[in-house]
């Protein structure tokens, strides 16, 4: 970090769940950080409160209609502000030593790329943008000299464990999954699960979209794809292990059969603290791990039949050339339709599968060369999913 040890940081998605954990860590040692920019989607009051508390230099709200409200909330302060997508991108591009990319969904892609292009260190929580942009995101980071630090707990675990060997010595990585609230449910019950049931995650407290993705195991599917792009691994090199206690987050197997794992309480402040301190270690805020108290750690193989979203992620990775973009876009449409109670829980995976199949049949697969390619395909896949939605909604299962 520049400026005599003070690290300048920006947090994209500061008003969300990851944003909240990040601000909690910054709050604990305020003298170490200068907050450059903060962004939010529509929660102006929350954003303005953070801006004042941390004396941010710039804040952006994504909803362009809320500029007046934001200005009013910041009246009498030195905090500059803006509204709309361009203001969020401006926030991301401002000079910072460290940027947390924690906007949810594919909407996080352009802001994350704006930070990456500055060659800064980017703590990446937003998995959808990586899944949407594929290889392209990582090559852009390499070109700009930006270090990507995975903030997603499983990938952060892999990042830490990978440091104990070389790439050519690695034989496999394993990411764990809690199994979500429906881990032990019969397929017919999962099919009919309600929104309230899907939102009851056993271990982690997270934003709404990722909580639903955890229940369908689409989250783990997104994470398999994320691991593939982050660490340049083939689908065969990535395994998923169901581990209901969520204590072991990721494991790396080396050629000598050593397996190195990272453990910690299920608290996102642990991987975020790793990213915030990197390459040093800072004092954490999460509870210390007490294995004697936990007593038992259990593991089981994932069930690709009850959780087809996981199988579809491997299919999409193998298809390549934009298929993971389609997987993510169709899932975002499906989750929104489930929240709006237009489709059953079980239909989420069906919509993703039908969208992928229909897109593959159309035969337009091509490598993504730019962010605009990724965004265009994302939009095309959303439209395709939206046209398939009524059929899926009508089909009783
Ligand atoms: P969240 O819904 O709690 O917060 C999302 C943030 O993004 C909020 O600040 C919101 O205002 C902002 N936002 C939403 N839509 C936007 C848009 N169109 N433009 C600009 N800003 C927008 O979500 P979260 O749980 O904090 O997750 C954030 C990201 O981190 C997701 O990609 C998620 O997959 C990933 N992630 C989250 C967790 C977790 O524990 N919450 C763990 C691993 C990865
Ligand atoms: Mg995760």
Coordinates of C-alpha atoms and ligand atoms in Angstrom, one line a residue:
X1 CA 0.0 0.0 0.0
X2 CA 1.1 3.5 -0.8
X3 CA 0.9 6.6 1.5
X4 CA 3.0 5.4 4.4
X5 CA 1.0 2.3 5.2
X6 CA -2.5 3.7 4.8
X7 CA -4.3 1.6 2.3
X8 CA -6.8 3.5 0.0
X9 CA -9.9 1.2 -0.4
X10 CA -13.1 1.3 -2.4
X11 CA -16.1 -0.9 -1.8
X12 CA -18.5 -1.6 -4.7
X13 CA -21.7 -3.0 -3.3
X14 CA -21.0 -1.4 0.2
X15 CA -24.6 -1.6 1.3
X16 CA -24.9 -5.4 0.8
X17 CA -24.0 -8.4 2.9
X18 CA -20.3 -8.6 1.7
X19 CA -20.1 -4.8 1.8
X20 CA -21.3 -4.8 5.4
X21 CA -18.6 -7.4 6.4
X22 CA -16.0 -5.4 4.6
X23 CA -16.9 -2.2 6.4
X24 CA -16.9 -4.0 9.7
X25 CA -13.2 -4.9 9.1
X26 CA -12.3 -1.4 8.1
X27 CA -14.2 0.0 11.0
X28 CA -12.1 -2.1 13.4
X29 CA -8.8 -0.4 12.3
X30 CA -9.8 2.9 10.7
X31 CA -6.3 4.4 10.9
X32 CA -5.1 1.8 8.4
X33 CA -7.5 2.7 5.6
X34 CA -8.7 5.7 3.6
X35 CA -12.0 5.0 2.0
X36 CA -12.0 6.4 -1.6
X37 CA -15.4 5.3 -3.0
X38 CA -18.5 3.4 -2.0
X39 CA -21.4 2.3 -4.1
X40 CA -24.9 1.0 -3.6
X41 CA -27.9 0.2 -5.7
X42 CA -30.9 2.1 -4.2
X43 CA -30.4 2.3 -0.4
X44 CA -29.4 6.0 -0.3
X45 CA -29.8 6.3 3.4
X46 CA -27.5 3.4 4.1
X47 CA -25.0 4.6 1.6
X48 CA -24.9 8.1 2.9
X49 CA -24.5 6.9 6.5
X50 CA -21.5 4.8 5.5
X51 CA -20.0 7.7 3.5
X52 CA -20.2 10.0 6.5
X53 CA -18.9 7.4 9.0
X54 CA -15.9 6.6 6.8
X55 CA -15.4 10.1 5.2
X56 CA -15.5 8.6 1.8
X57 CA -14.3 10.8 -1.0
X58 CA -17.0 9.7 -3.5
X59 CA -20.2 7.7 -3.4
X60 CA -22.4 6.4 -6.3
X61 CA -25.9 5.1 -6.3
X62 CA -26.8 2.9 -9.2
X63 CA -30.4 4.1 -9.5
X64 CA -30.2 7.3 -11.6
X65 CA -33.4 8.6 -10.1
X66 CA -31.9 8.9 -6.7
X67 CA -29.3 11.5 -7.3
X68 CA -31.3 14.3 -5.6
X69 CA -32.0 12.1 -2.6
X70 CA -28.3 11.3 -2.3
X71 CA -27.2 14.9 -2.7
X72 CA -29.7 15.9 0.1
X73 CA -28.4 13.1 2.4
X74 CA -24.8 14.3 1.9
X75 CA -25.5 18.0 2.2
X76 CA -22.9 19.8 4.4
X77 CA -20.3 17.1 3.9
X78 CA -17.2 17.0 1.6
X79 CA -18.4 13.7 0.0
X80 CA -18.8 14.0 -3.8
X81 CA -21.5 11.9 -5.4
X82 CA -23.0 10.6 -8.6
X83 CA -25.9 8.3 -9.8
X84 CA -26.4 5.8 -12.5
X85 CA -24.3 3.0 -14.0
X86 CA -21.6 5.5 -15.2
X87 CA -21.2 6.9 -11.7
X88 CA -20.7 3.3 -10.3
X89 CA -18.1 2.7 -12.9
X90 CA -16.5 6.1 -12.1
X91 CA -16.4 5.0 -8.4
X92 CA -14.7 1.7 -9.4
X93 CA -12.1 3.5 -11.6
X94 CA -11.0 6.0 -8.9
X95 CA -7.5 5.5 -7.6
X96 CA -7.5 3.0 -4.8
X97 CA -4.9 0.4 -3.7
X98 CA -7.6 -2.1 -3.1
X99 CA -11.2 -2.5 -4.4
X100 CA -13.8 -4.9 -3.1
X101 CA -16.1 -6.0 -6.0
X102 CA -19.3 -7.0 -4.2
X103 CA -22.1 -5.9 -6.4
X104 CA -24.4 -8.8 -7.0
X105 CA -25.1 -10.4 -10.4
X106 CA -23.8 -9.6 -13.9
X107 CA -24.4 -5.9 -13.1
X108 CA -21.1 -6.1 -11.3
X109 CA -19.1 -6.9 -14.5
X110 CA -18.3 -3.4 -15.9
X111 CA -17.5 -1.9 -12.5
X112 CA -15.2 -4.8 -11.6
X113 CA -13.5 -4.4 -15.0
X114 CA -13.0 -0.7 -14.5
X115 CA -11.1 -1.5 -11.3
X116 CA -9.2 -4.3 -13.0
X117 CA -8.1 -2.0 -15.8
X118 CA -6.4 0.3 -13.3
X119 CA -4.1 -2.6 -12.4
X120 CA -5.1 -2.4 -8.8
X121 CA -5.7 -5.2 -6.4
X122 CA -9.3 -6.4 -6.7
X123 CA -10.9 -8.6 -4.0
X124 CA -13.5 -10.4 -6.0
X125 CA -16.7 -11.5 -4.3
X126 CA -19.0 -11.2 -7.3
X127 CA -18.8 -14.6 -8.9
X128 CA -21.5 -13.9 -11.5
X129 CA -19.3 -11.4 -13.3
X130 CA -16.5 -13.9 -13.6
X131 CA -18.9 -16.7 -14.8
X132 CA -20.4 -14.2 -17.3
X133 CA -17.2 -13.0 -18.8
X134 CA -15.2 -16.2 -18.5
X135 CA -11.6 -16.3 -19.5
X136 CA -11.8 -12.8 -20.7
X137 CA -12.0 -11.3 -17.2
X138 CA -8.8 -13.0 -16.1
X139 CA -6.9 -12.2 -19.2
X140 CA -7.9 -8.5 -18.8
X141 CA -6.6 -8.7 -15.2
X142 CA -3.3 -10.2 -16.4
X143 CA -2.9 -7.6 -19.1
X144 CA -3.4 -4.8 -16.6
X145 CA -1.3 -6.3 -13.9
X146 CA -4.2 -6.4 -11.5
X147 CA -4.1 -9.0 -8.8
X148 CA -7.4 -10.8 -8.3
X149 CA -7.9 -12.0 -4.7
X150 CA -10.8 -14.4 -4.4
X151 CA -13.2 -13.2 -1.6
X152 CA -15.6 -16.1 -2.1
X153 CA -14.9 -18.4 0.9
X154 CA -14.2 -21.6 -1.1
X155 CA -11.9 -19.8 -3.6
X156 CA -10.2 -17.9 -0.9
X157 CA -9.5 -21.3 0.8
X158 CA -8.1 -22.7 -2.5
X159 CA -6.0 -19.5 -3.0
X160 CA -4.4 -20.0 0.4
X161 CA -3.9 -23.8 0.0
X162 CA -2.5 -23.4 -3.5
X163 CA 0.4 -21.5 -2.0
X164 CA 1.8 -24.8 -0.6
X165 CA 2.7 -26.2 -4.0
X166 CA 3.2 -25.5 -7.7
X167 CA 0.6 -25.5 -10.5
X168 CA 2.1 -28.6 -12.1
X169 CA 2.1 -30.5 -8.8
X170 CA -1.6 -29.9 -8.3
X171 CA -3.9 -32.9 -9.1
X172 CA -7.3 -31.6 -8.0
X173 CA -9.1 -29.0 -6.0
X174 CA -12.2 -29.6 -3.9
X175 CA -14.7 -26.9 -2.9
X176 CA -17.1 -27.7 -0.1
X177 CA -20.9 -27.0 -0.1
X178 CA -23.1 -26.9 3.0
X179 CA -25.8 -28.6 0.9
X180 CA -28.2 -25.8 1.8
X181 CA -31.6 -26.1 3.5
X182 CA -32.7 -28.9 1.1
X183 CA -29.7 -31.2 1.5
X184 CA -31.8 -34.1 3.0
X185 CA -35.0 -33.3 1.1
X186 CA -36.7 -35.6 -1.4
X187 CA -36.8 -34.4 -5.0
X188 CA -40.6 -34.0 -4.9
X189 CA -40.3 -31.7 -1.8
X190 CA -37.5 -29.6 -3.3
X191 CA -39.7 -29.1 -6.4
X192 CA -42.4 -27.4 -4.2
X193 CA -40.1 -25.5 -1.8
X194 CA -41.4 -22.1 -0.9
X195 CA -39.4 -18.8 -0.9
X196 CA -39.3 -18.7 2.9
X197 CA -37.9 -22.3 2.9
X198 CA -35.2 -21.4 0.3
X199 CA -34.2 -18.3 2.3
X200 CA -33.4 -20.3 5.4
X201 CA -29.7 -21.1 5.0
X202 CA -28.4 -23.4 7.7
X203 CA -24.9 -21.7 8.2
X204 CA -24.3 -18.5 6.3
X205 CA -26.1 -15.2 6.4
X206 CA -26.0 -13.7 2.9
X207 CA -27.9 -11.7 0.3
X208 CA -31.2 -13.0 -1.1
X209 CA -30.0 -14.1 -4.5
X210 CA -27.0 -16.1 -3.3
X211 CA -29.1 -17.7 -0.5
X212 CA -31.5 -19.0 -3.1
X213 CA -28.6 -20.2 -5.3
X214 CA -27.3 -22.1 -2.3
X215 CA -30.6 -23.9 -1.8
X216 CA -30.6 -25.0 -5.5
X217 CA -26.8 -25.6 -5.4
X218 CA -26.6 -23.3 -8.4
X219 CA -24.3 -21.3 -6.2
X220 CA -21.9 -24.3 -6.1
X221 CA -22.3 -24.6 -9.9
X222 CA -21.3 -20.9 -10.3
X223 CA -18.4 -21.6 -7.9
X224 CA -17.1 -24.6 -10.0
X225 CA -17.1 -22.3 -13.0
X226 CA -15.5 -19.5 -10.9
X227 CA -12.7 -21.9 -9.8
X228 CA -12.1 -23.0 -13.4
X229 CA -11.6 -19.4 -14.6
X230 CA -9.8 -18.1 -11.5
X231 CA -7.2 -20.8 -11.4
X232 CA -7.2 -22.1 -15.0
X233 CA -8.5 -25.5 -14.1
X234 CA -10.4 -28.0 -16.3
X235 CA -13.8 -29.2 -15.1
X236 CA -12.2 -32.6 -14.3
X237 CA -9.8 -31.0 -11.8
X238 CA -12.6 -29.5 -9.7
X239 CA -14.7 -31.5 -7.3
X240 CA -17.5 -30.6 -5.0
X241 CA -17.9 -32.1 -1.5
X242 CA -20.9 -31.7 0.7
X243 CA -19.9 -30.7 4.2
X244 CA -22.9 -29.5 6.3
X245 CA -20.8 -27.8 9.0
X246 CA -19.1 -25.3 6.5
X247 CA -15.8 -25.4 8.5
X248 CA -13.5 -26.7 5.8
X249 CA -14.0 -24.4 2.8
X250 CA -11.6 -25.7 0.2
X251 CA -9.0 -28.4 -0.3
X252 CA -6.1 -28.8 -2.8
X253 CA -4.7 -32.2 -3.6
X254 CA -1.1 -32.4 -4.8
X255 CA 0.7 -35.2 -6.7
X256 CA 2.3 -36.6 -3.6
X257 CA -1.3 -37.1 -2.2
X258 CA -1.0 -34.4 0.3
X259 CA -4.3 -32.5 0.7
X260 CA -4.0 -29.0 2.1
X261 CA -7.2 -27.3 3.3
X262 CA -8.3 -24.0 4.8
X263 CA -10.6 -24.0 7.8
X264 CA -12.6 -21.4 9.6
X265 CA -16.0 -20.5 11.0
X266 CA -18.6 -19.8 8.4
X267 CA -18.1 -16.0 8.5
X268 CA -17.3 -14.1 5.4
X269 CA -15.2 -11.7 7.4
X270 CA -12.5 -14.4 7.4
X271 CA -11.9 -14.6 3.6
X272 CA -12.5 -10.8 3.4
X273 CA -9.9 -10.2 6.1
X274 CA -7.4 -12.3 4.1
X275 CA -8.0 -10.2 1.0
X276 CA -7.9 -6.9 2.9
X277 CA -4.6 -7.7 4.6
X278 CA -2.9 -9.6 1.7
X279 CA 0.0 -10.3 1.5
X280 CA 0.0 -9.7 5.3
X281 CA -2.4 -11.0 7.9
X282 CA -4.6 -8.6 9.8
X283 CA -6.5 -9.2 13.0
X284 CA -9.8 -11.0 12.3
X285 CA -13.3 -10.2 13.6
X286 CA -14.9 -13.6 13.4
X287 CA -15.1 -16.1 16.2
X288 CA -12.0 -18.3 16.6
X289 CA -12.5 -21.9 15.4
X290 CA -13.1 -24.3 18.3
X291 CA -13.0 -27.8 16.7
X292 CA -13.4 -29.5 20.1
X293 CA -16.7 -27.7 20.5
X294 CA -17.8 -28.6 17.0
X295 CA -16.8 -32.2 17.6
X296 CA -17.6 -33.6 14.2
X297 CA -17.0 -32.7 10.6
X298 CA -18.9 -34.8 8.1
X299 CA -18.7 -35.1 4.3
X300 CA -20.8 -36.6 1.6
X301 CA -20.9 -36.8 -2.2
X302 CA -23.1 -34.2 -3.9
X303 CA -26.4 -35.5 -5.5
X304 CA -26.5 -34.3 -9.1
X305 CA -30.0 -35.7 -9.6
X306 CA -31.7 -33.8 -6.8
X307 CA -29.6 -30.8 -7.6
X308 CA -29.4 -30.6 -11.4
X309 CA -28.0 -27.0 -11.3
X310 CA -24.7 -28.5 -10.3
X311 CA -24.6 -30.9 -13.2
X312 CA -25.5 -28.1 -15.6
X313 CA -22.5 -26.0 -14.4
X314 CA -20.1 -28.8 -15.4
X315 CA -22.0 -29.2 -18.8
X316 CA -21.7 -25.4 -19.4
X317 CA -18.0 -25.4 -18.6
X318 CA -17.4 -28.3 -21.0
X319 CA -19.5 -26.6 -23.7
X320 CA -17.5 -23.4 -23.2
X321 CA -17.6 -20.4 -25.7
X322 CA -20.2 -18.5 -23.7
X323 CA -22.2 -21.3 -22.2
X324 CA -21.3 -20.3 -18.7
X325 CA -22.6 -16.8 -19.5
X326 CA -25.9 -18.4 -20.6
X327 CA -26.0 -20.5 -17.5
X328 CA -25.6 -17.5 -15.2
X329 CA -28.1 -15.3 -17.1
X330 CA -30.8 -18.0 -17.2
X331 CA -30.3 -18.6 -13.5
X332 CA -30.6 -14.8 -12.7
X333 CA -33.9 -14.8 -14.7
X334 CA -35.1 -18.0 -13.0
X335 CA -34.3 -16.8 -9.5
X336 CA -36.1 -13.5 -10.2
X337 CA -39.1 -15.4 -11.5
X338 CA -39.1 -17.7 -8.4
X339 CA -38.9 -14.6 -6.0
X340 CA -41.9 -13.2 -8.0
X341 CA -43.7 -16.5 -7.4
X342 CA -44.0 -17.1 -11.2
X343 CA -42.3 -20.5 -11.1
X344 CA -41.7 -23.3 -8.6
X345 CA -38.4 -23.8 -7.0
X346 CA -37.8 -27.0 -9.1
X347 CA -38.3 -25.0 -12.3
X348 CA -35.2 -22.8 -11.7
X349 CA -32.9 -25.6 -12.9
X350 CA -35.3 -26.6 -15.7
X351 CA -35.3 -23.0 -17.1
X352 CA -31.5 -23.0 -17.0
X353 CA -31.3 -26.3 -18.8
X354 CA -33.9 -25.4 -21.4
X355 CA -32.1 -22.1 -22.1
X356 CA -28.8 -23.8 -22.4
X357 CA -30.1 -26.5 -24.7
X358 CA -32.0 -24.0 -26.9
X359 CA -28.9 -21.8 -27.1
X360 CA -26.6 -24.7 -28.0
X361 CA -29.1 -25.8 -30.7
X362 CA -29.1 -22.3 -32.3
X363 CA -25.4 -22.9 -32.8
X364 CA -24.1 -19.3 -32.1
X365 CA -21.3 -20.3 -29.7
X366 CA -18.2 -18.2 -30.1
X367 CA -15.4 -17.2 -27.7
X368 CA -16.1 -14.0 -25.8
X369 CA -13.6 -11.3 -27.0
X370 CA -14.7 -8.3 -24.9
X371 CA -16.9 -7.1 -22.1
X372 CA -19.4 -6.0 -24.7
X373 CA -19.5 -9.6 -26.1
X374 CA -20.2 -10.9 -22.7
X375 CA -22.9 -8.3 -21.9
X376 CA -24.5 -8.9 -25.3
X377 CA -24.6 -12.6 -24.8
X378 CA -25.9 -12.1 -21.2
X379 CA -28.7 -10.0 -22.6
X380 CA -29.5 -12.5 -25.4
X381 CA -29.6 -15.3 -22.9
X382 CA -31.9 -13.3 -20.6
X383 CA -34.3 -12.7 -23.5
X384 CA -34.2 -16.4 -24.4
X385 CA -34.9 -17.4 -20.8
X386 CA -37.7 -14.9 -20.7
X387 CA -39.3 -16.5 -23.8
X388 CA -39.0 -20.0 -22.3
X389 CA -40.3 -18.9 -19.0
X390 CA -44.1 -19.1 -19.7
X391 CA -43.8 -22.7 -20.8
X392 CA -41.8 -23.7 -17.7
X393 CA -44.3 -21.8 -15.5
X394 CA -47.3 -23.6 -17.1
X395 CA -45.8 -27.1 -16.9
X396 CA -46.8 -28.7 -13.6
X397 CA -44.3 -31.2 -12.5
Ligands
LIG1 P1 -26.4 -8.3 -1.5 O1 -27.6 -8.4 -2.3 O2 -26.5 -8.3 0.0 O3 -25.6 -6.9 -1.9 C1 -25.4 -6.6 -3.2 C2 -24.8 -5.2 -3.4 O4 -24.8 -4.8 -4.8 C3 -25.6 -4.1 -2.6 O5 -24.7 -3.1 -2.2 C4 -26.5 -3.6 -3.8 O6 -26.9 -2.3 -3.5 C5 -25.6 -3.7 -4.9 N1 -26.3 -3.8 -6.2 C6 -27.3 -4.7 -6.5 N2 -27.7 -4.5 -7.8 C7 -26.9 -3.6 -8.3 C8 -26.8 -2.9 -9.6 N3 -27.6 -3.3 -10.6 N4 -25.9 -2.0 -9.8 C9 -25.1 -1.6 -8.8 N5 -25.1 -2.1 -7.6 C10 -26.0 -3.1 -7.3 O7 -25.4 -9.4 -2.0 P2 -24.2 -10.1 -1.3 O8 -24.7 -11.3 -0.6 O9 -23.4 -9.1 -0.5 O10 -23.3 -10.7 -2.5 C11 -22.6 -9.8 -3.3 C12 -21.8 -10.6 -4.3 O11 -20.8 -11.4 -3.5 C13 -22.6 -11.6 -5.1 O12 -22.0 -11.7 -6.4 C14 -22.4 -12.9 -4.4 O13 -22.5 -14.1 -5.2 C15 -21.0 -12.8 -3.8 N6 -20.8 -13.6 -2.6 C16 -21.5 -13.3 -1.5 C17 -21.3 -14.1 -0.3 C18 -22.0 -13.8 1.0 O14 -21.8 -14.4 2.0 N7 -23.0 -12.9 1.0 C19 -20.3 -15.1 -0.3 C20 -19.6 -15.3 -1.5 C21 -19.8 -14.5 -2.6
LIG2 MG1 -18.9 -19.4 -1.7

